[in-house]
Coordinates of C-alpha atoms in Angstrom, one line a residue:
M21 CA 0.1 -0.1 -0.1
I22 CA 1.5 3.4 -0.9
N23 CA 2.2 5.7 1.9
R24 CA 0.8 9.0 0.4
R25 CA 1.9 11.0 2.8
N26 CA 5.5 10.3 2.5
L27 CA 5.3 10.6 -1.2
V28 CA 4.2 14.2 -0.7
G29 CA 6.9 15.3 2.4
A30 CA 9.2 13.8 0.3
G31 CA 8.3 15.6 -3.2
L32 CA 8.4 19.2 -1.1
L33 CA 12.2 18.5 -0.7
G34 CA 14.0 21.0 -3.3
A35 CA 15.0 20.5 -6.7
A36 CA 13.5 18.6 -9.3
G37 CA 14.6 15.1 -9.3
A38 CA 14.2 12.0 -11.2
A39 CA 10.2 10.9 -11.8
A40 CA 8.6 7.5 -9.7
T41 CA 6.5 5.1 -11.4
F42 CA 4.1 2.8 -9.3
A43 CA 1.4 0.7 -9.8
N44 CA -2.3 1.8 -10.0
P45 CA -4.2 0.1 -7.3
K46 CA -7.3 -0.8 -9.8
S47 CA -6.1 -1.8 -12.8
G48 CA -2.0 -2.7 -11.8
E49 CA -0.4 -0.4 -14.7
A50 CA 2.3 1.7 -14.8
L51 CA 1.9 5.6 -13.7
S52 CA 3.8 8.3 -13.4
G53 CA 4.0 9.8 -10.0
P54 CA 5.5 13.0 -7.9
A55 CA 9.2 11.8 -7.5
I56 CA 10.1 10.3 -4.5
S57 CA 13.0 11.8 -3.5
R58 CA 14.6 14.9 -5.0
S59 CA 18.4 16.0 -4.8
R60 CA 19.4 18.5 -2.2
R61 CA 21.2 21.6 -2.7
R62 CA 24.6 22.5 -1.1
F63 CA 25.1 25.7 0.0
N64 CA 28.4 27.3 0.2
M65 CA 28.4 30.0 2.8
V66 CA 31.6 32.2 3.2
T67 CA 32.0 34.9 6.0
T68 CA 34.6 38.1 6.3
W69 CA 34.4 36.4 10.7
P70 CA 37.3 34.9 12.5
K71 CA 36.0 31.3 13.3
G72 CA 33.9 31.0 16.2
L73 CA 33.1 34.5 17.3
P74 CA 31.4 35.3 20.0
G75 CA 28.1 37.2 18.0
L76 CA 29.1 37.9 14.8
G77 CA 30.3 34.7 13.3
T78 CA 28.5 32.3 16.0
G79 CA 25.6 34.2 15.0
A80 CA 26.6 33.5 11.4
E81 CA 26.9 30.0 12.5
R82 CA 23.3 29.9 13.9
L83 CA 22.1 31.2 10.7
A84 CA 23.3 28.3 8.5
K85 CA 22.3 26.1 10.9
R86 CA 18.5 27.7 10.8
I87 CA 18.3 27.6 6.9
G88 CA 19.2 23.5 7.0
D89 CA 16.7 23.5 9.2
L90 CA 13.8 25.3 8.0
T91 CA 14.3 23.3 4.4
E92 CA 14.1 20.4 6.0
G93 CA 17.9 19.7 4.8
A94 CA 16.7 20.3 1.0
I95 CA 20.0 23.4 1.7
N96 CA 22.0 22.2 2.9
V97 CA 24.6 24.1 4.3
Q98 CA 28.3 24.4 4.5
Y99 CA 29.6 27.1 6.6
F100 CA 33.2 28.3 6.2
A101 CA 34.6 31.6 8.7
A102 CA 37.0 33.5 6.8
G103 CA 40.6 31.8 5.5
E104 CA 38.6 28.6 5.5
R105 CA 37.8 28.7 1.7
V106 CA 38.5 32.2 0.9
G107 CA 40.0 35.1 2.4
A108 CA 37.4 38.0 4.7
F109 CA 37.4 40.1 1.6
D110 CA 37.2 37.9 -1.4
S111 CA 33.5 37.0 0.1
F112 CA 32.3 39.6 -2.3
D113 CA 33.6 38.4 -5.1
A114 CA 33.4 34.4 -4.5
V115 CA 29.8 34.7 -4.4
A116 CA 29.2 36.9 -7.1
A117 CA 30.8 34.8 -9.6
G118 CA 29.0 31.4 -7.9
N119 CA 32.4 30.0 -6.7
A120 CA 30.0 30.0 -3.2
Q121 CA 26.6 30.9 -3.1
A122 CA 26.2 33.7 0.1
Y123 CA 28.1 35.5 2.2
H124 CA 27.9 36.9 5.5
A125 CA 29.5 39.8 6.5
A126 CA 28.7 44.0 6.3
D127 CA 28.7 45.5 3.0
Y128 CA 30.6 48.7 3.8
Y129 CA 33.6 46.3 3.0
W130 CA 32.5 46.9 -0.5
K131 CA 32.1 50.2 -1.0
G132 CA 34.7 50.0 -3.6
K133 CA 32.5 48.8 -5.7
H134 CA 30.0 51.2 -5.3
P135 CA 29.7 53.5 -2.1
G136 CA 26.2 52.7 -1.9
F137 CA 26.6 49.8 -0.2
A138 CA 27.7 50.9 2.9
Y139 CA 24.2 52.6 3.7
F140 CA 22.9 49.1 3.8
A141 CA 25.4 48.2 6.8
A142 CA 26.6 52.0 8.7
V143 CA 27.8 55.3 7.9
P144 CA 28.7 58.4 10.0
F145 CA 25.9 60.1 12.0
G146 CA 23.5 57.3 10.8
L147 CA 20.6 55.1 11.6
V148 CA 20.5 52.8 15.1
Y149 CA 18.7 49.5 15.0
V150 CA 15.2 50.2 14.7
E151 CA 15.7 53.0 12.1
Q152 CA 17.3 51.2 9.7
N153 CA 14.8 48.5 9.8
A154 CA 11.8 51.3 9.7
W155 CA 13.9 52.1 6.3
L156 CA 14.4 48.5 5.3
H157 CA 11.4 47.0 5.3
H158 CA 8.9 50.7 4.8
M159 CA 11.2 53.4 3.6
G160 CA 11.9 51.9 0.2
G161 CA 15.9 50.6 1.9
Q162 CA 15.7 46.9 0.2
Q163 CA 14.9 48.3 -2.8
L164 CA 17.7 50.5 -2.9
W165 CA 19.6 47.5 -1.6
D166 CA 18.1 45.2 -4.7
E167 CA 19.2 47.6 -7.2
V168 CA 22.5 48.1 -6.2
A169 CA 23.7 44.5 -5.0
G170 CA 21.5 43.2 -8.2
S171 CA 23.8 45.3 -10.5
F172 CA 26.4 42.4 -9.3
G173 CA 24.7 39.6 -9.5
L174 CA 24.1 39.4 -6.0
K175 CA 20.4 39.5 -3.6
C176 CA 20.8 40.8 0.4
F177 CA 19.1 40.6 3.5
A178 CA 19.9 42.0 6.8
A179 CA 20.6 39.0 8.7
G180 CA 22.3 40.4 12.0
N181 CA 23.0 43.8 13.8
T182 CA 25.5 44.7 16.5
G183 CA 23.4 47.4 17.9
L184 CA 25.6 51.0 18.5
Q185 CA 29.1 50.2 18.6
M186 CA 32.0 51.8 20.5
G187 CA 34.1 54.5 19.0
G188 CA 37.9 51.8 19.6
W189 CA 40.2 51.5 21.5
F190 CA 43.1 53.7 21.2
N191 CA 46.9 54.3 23.3
K192 CA 46.5 57.4 24.0
E193 CA 43.9 59.8 25.4
I194 CA 41.7 62.0 22.5
N195 CA 41.5 65.2 24.1
S196 CA 40.7 67.2 20.6
A197 CA 40.5 66.4 17.1
E198 CA 44.3 67.6 16.8
D199 CA 45.3 64.1 19.0
L200 CA 43.8 62.4 15.8
K201 CA 46.2 63.8 13.2
G202 CA 49.0 61.2 12.4
L203 CA 47.3 57.9 14.3
K204 CA 47.3 54.7 12.3
M205 CA 43.9 53.4 12.6
R206 CA 41.7 50.1 11.8
I207 CA 38.1 51.6 10.8
P208 CA 36.6 50.0 8.1
G209 CA 33.8 51.9 5.5
I210 CA 32.5 55.5 5.7
G211 CA 33.5 55.9 9.0
G212 CA 37.9 55.4 7.3
D213 CA 37.1 57.9 4.7
M214 CA 35.4 60.3 7.8
M215 CA 38.4 59.4 10.0
A216 CA 40.7 60.0 6.6
K217 CA 40.1 63.1 5.9
L218 CA 40.4 64.2 10.2
G219 CA 44.1 62.9 9.0
V220 CA 44.1 59.5 10.7
S221 CA 46.1 57.0 8.5
V222 CA 43.4 54.6 7.8
V223 CA 44.4 50.8 7.5
S224 CA 41.7 48.1 6.4
L225 CA 42.0 44.6 8.4
P226 CA 39.6 42.7 8.9
G227 CA 39.0 41.3 12.0
G228 CA 41.4 38.2 12.7
Q229 CA 44.4 40.5 11.8
I230 CA 43.8 43.5 14.4
Y231 CA 44.6 41.8 17.1
E232 CA 48.8 41.5 15.9
A233 CA 49.1 44.6 14.4
L234 CA 47.4 46.4 17.7
V235 CA 50.0 44.8 19.7
S236 CA 53.0 44.7 17.7
G237 CA 52.6 49.3 17.1
A238 CA 51.7 48.5 13.7
I239 CA 48.2 50.6 14.4
D240 CA 47.6 52.8 17.4
A241 CA 44.1 52.3 17.8
C242 CA 41.3 50.1 16.6
E243 CA 37.7 49.6 16.3
W244 CA 35.4 46.5 16.1
V245 CA 32.5 45.9 18.1
G246 CA 31.8 45.9 21.8
P247 CA 32.5 44.7 24.7
W248 CA 31.3 41.6 24.2
N249 CA 33.4 40.9 21.4
D250 CA 36.0 43.3 21.9
Y251 CA 37.0 41.1 25.3
F252 CA 37.4 37.7 23.2
L253 CA 40.0 39.4 20.9
K254 CA 42.1 40.9 24.0
F255 CA 42.3 44.7 22.4
Y256 CA 42.3 45.6 26.4
E257 CA 46.3 43.8 26.0
A258 CA 47.8 46.7 23.9
A259 CA 45.4 49.8 24.4
K260 CA 43.4 50.8 27.7
Y261 CA 41.9 54.0 26.5
Y262 CA 38.4 52.5 25.3
Y263 CA 36.1 55.7 23.9
W264 CA 32.2 55.8 23.3
P265 CA 29.7 57.0 22.2
G266 CA 30.8 55.8 18.6
V267 CA 29.6 57.7 15.9
H268 CA 31.2 55.3 12.6
E269 CA 28.8 52.5 13.1
P270 CA 24.9 53.0 15.1
G271 CA 23.0 50.5 14.1
S272 CA 25.4 47.8 12.2
T273 CA 23.5 46.1 9.9
L274 CA 25.0 42.7 9.0
S275 CA 24.4 41.1 5.5
F276 CA 23.5 37.7 3.9
G277 CA 24.2 38.1 -0.1
I278 CA 24.1 35.5 -2.0
N279 CA 23.9 34.2 -5.3
A280 CA 21.0 36.1 -7.3
S281 CA 21.0 33.3 -10.5
W282 CA 21.5 30.4 -7.9
F283 CA 19.0 32.5 -5.4
G284 CA 16.3 32.8 -7.9
G285 CA 16.8 28.8 -9.2
L286 CA 14.9 28.3 -5.8
T287 CA 11.4 27.5 -5.3
K288 CA 9.2 30.1 -3.9
S289 CA 9.5 28.3 -0.7
Q290 CA 13.1 28.2 -0.3
Q291 CA 13.5 31.9 -1.1
I292 CA 11.2 32.4 2.0
L293 CA 12.1 30.2 4.0
I294 CA 15.4 31.4 3.9
E295 CA 14.2 35.3 4.0
A296 CA 12.8 34.3 7.2
A297 CA 16.2 33.2 8.7
C298 CA 17.9 36.4 8.2
T299 CA 14.9 37.8 9.9
E300 CA 14.9 35.8 12.5
E301 CA 19.3 36.1 12.9
N302 CA 18.7 40.1 12.3
D303 CA 16.4 40.4 15.5
K304 CA 18.4 37.5 17.6
M305 CA 22.2 38.8 17.0
M306 CA 20.4 42.5 18.4
A307 CA 19.5 40.8 21.3
E308 CA 21.9 38.6 21.6
F309 CA 24.9 41.5 21.5
N310 CA 22.1 43.6 23.8
A311 CA 22.6 40.8 26.3
N312 CA 25.9 40.4 26.7
N313 CA 27.6 44.3 26.0
G314 CA 27.1 45.6 29.2
I315 CA 28.1 41.8 31.1
Y316 CA 31.6 42.6 29.5
L317 CA 31.9 45.6 29.9
T318 CA 32.3 45.1 33.5
R319 CA 34.8 42.4 32.9
L320 CA 37.0 44.8 30.9
R321 CA 36.9 47.6 33.5
Q322 CA 37.3 45.3 36.9
D323 CA 39.8 42.2 35.6
H324 CA 41.6 44.5 33.1
G325 CA 41.7 47.9 33.8
V326 CA 40.5 49.6 30.9
Q327 CA 40.0 52.8 31.5
L328 CA 36.2 54.2 29.4
R329 CA 37.2 57.9 28.3
R330 CA 34.0 59.9 26.5
F331 CA 34.9 61.5 23.2
N332 CA 33.9 65.8 23.4
E333 CA 31.8 67.4 21.5
D334 CA 35.2 69.5 19.9
V335 CA 35.9 65.8 18.7
Y336 CA 32.3 65.0 17.3
D337 CA 32.3 68.7 16.0
A338 CA 35.3 67.6 14.4
F339 CA 33.6 64.1 12.9
G340 CA 30.6 65.7 11.6
E341 CA 32.7 67.9 9.6
G342 CA 34.5 64.9 8.3
S343 CA 31.5 62.9 7.5
Q344 CA 29.4 65.4 5.7
A345 CA 32.7 66.1 3.3
T346 CA 32.8 62.7 2.7
F347 CA 28.7 62.4 1.8
D348 CA 29.6 64.9 -0.7
E349 CA 31.7 62.8 -2.6
I350 CA 29.5 60.1 -2.5
V351 CA 26.7 61.6 -3.7
Q352 CA 28.2 62.8 -7.1
H353 CA 29.5 59.1 -7.8
S354 CA 26.3 58.1 -9.4
D355 CA 22.7 58.6 -9.9
L356 CA 22.2 56.2 -7.8
A357 CA 24.4 56.5 -4.8
K358 CA 22.8 60.1 -4.8
R359 CA 19.5 58.5 -4.4
I360 CA 20.1 55.8 -1.7
H361 CA 21.8 58.3 0.2
E362 CA 18.7 61.0 0.0
S363 CA 16.0 57.9 0.9
F364 CA 18.7 57.3 4.1
V365 CA 18.7 60.9 5.1
R366 CA 15.2 61.3 4.8
A367 CA 14.3 57.9 7.2
R368 CA 17.0 59.5 9.7
K369 CA 14.7 63.0 9.7
E370 CA 11.6 61.2 10.0
V371 CA 11.8 57.9 12.2
G372 CA 14.7 59.9 14.0
G373 CA 12.4 62.8 14.7
W374 CA 9.7 60.3 16.0
M375 CA 12.6 58.7 18.2
N376 CA 13.8 62.1 20.3
L377 CA 10.2 62.4 21.2
S378 CA 9.7 58.8 21.8
D379 CA 12.7 56.8 23.0
V380 CA 15.4 59.3 23.6
P381 CA 13.4 61.3 26.2
Y382 CA 12.2 58.2 27.8
L383 CA 15.5 56.5 28.2
I384 CA 16.8 59.5 29.5
E385 CA 13.6 60.2 32.5
R386 CA 13.5 56.0 33.4
N387 CA 17.1 56.0 34.0
R388 CA 17.6 59.3 35.5
V389 CA 14.9 58.5 38.4
L390 CA 16.2 54.8 38.6
G391 CA 19.9 55.7 38.8
I392 CA 20.6 53.7 36.0
E393 CA 24.3 54.6 34.8

């Protein structure tokens, strides 16, 4: 007797396979039917993160597993940390060429391909997590992301966020914009362009190479993410001054960039499941960073003598001047870059204006009344 439930379940697994035949129970004639088993798709996922790095690395691994689980193994995800299959900064080209099916990264790494990519990760004086989500999902951001990514044969989804990042690790105090001049600092994206405008010698390094450069003195300062990640990379062994608040990455979105041709060959349900897994990880990663940053900031200060320092208004004003000079150049790049920037700025004004009456004053008053520092 044929188990129709099993036949239907097998037919839902991914790409087309060989047709099955079975006997008509009344006539005994051979009949064509749905495939009993279908081929599974191998999915190579490369990243820019060191293997096992809490937050970024483990979040990307969680996403890989979730895609396999949601598709019930129809998409068999093989996860590769930076350097295991391709170098961290080679991830974009590997996926665009079809040598891997997807990457997990911060899209500002690809600003050399097109400056518009940076807006879908983080830019100075940009959007925090909730603002970024509003822009992407309801204010045209995703459509613009599709346009710039599609020109390189990619389809991208938001798949993680680190929230507001710290200003960075410095081996000396920064009391004025003059103190930034001549510093060798690891800082990527538009934030790096901003710093270059202020006289900083900007160095681009993947996460796995920062510690060695900082310890050896090859760089004088660096930024990475925040207390949770930075604790495990041990930056406190080379620099004691930890600055806040960060301006360069106020709500850093992580991207799941998929080869568009490969993605287009999936069933509609598989495409939806991949997008759902990305949306889920976008929420989970942000929650995980918020849950851990406070804990590890305390450890950095109490166990390792890290000294917190706040950028003063003079330094922040310089950041504003440097970032504006960078944006003035970006909008001259192309019509698409200009449209991305203008859409981004409009979202910042509209959503940010509302938050200035809602979240921001509430948090200030709540923390004042309760004595939260």
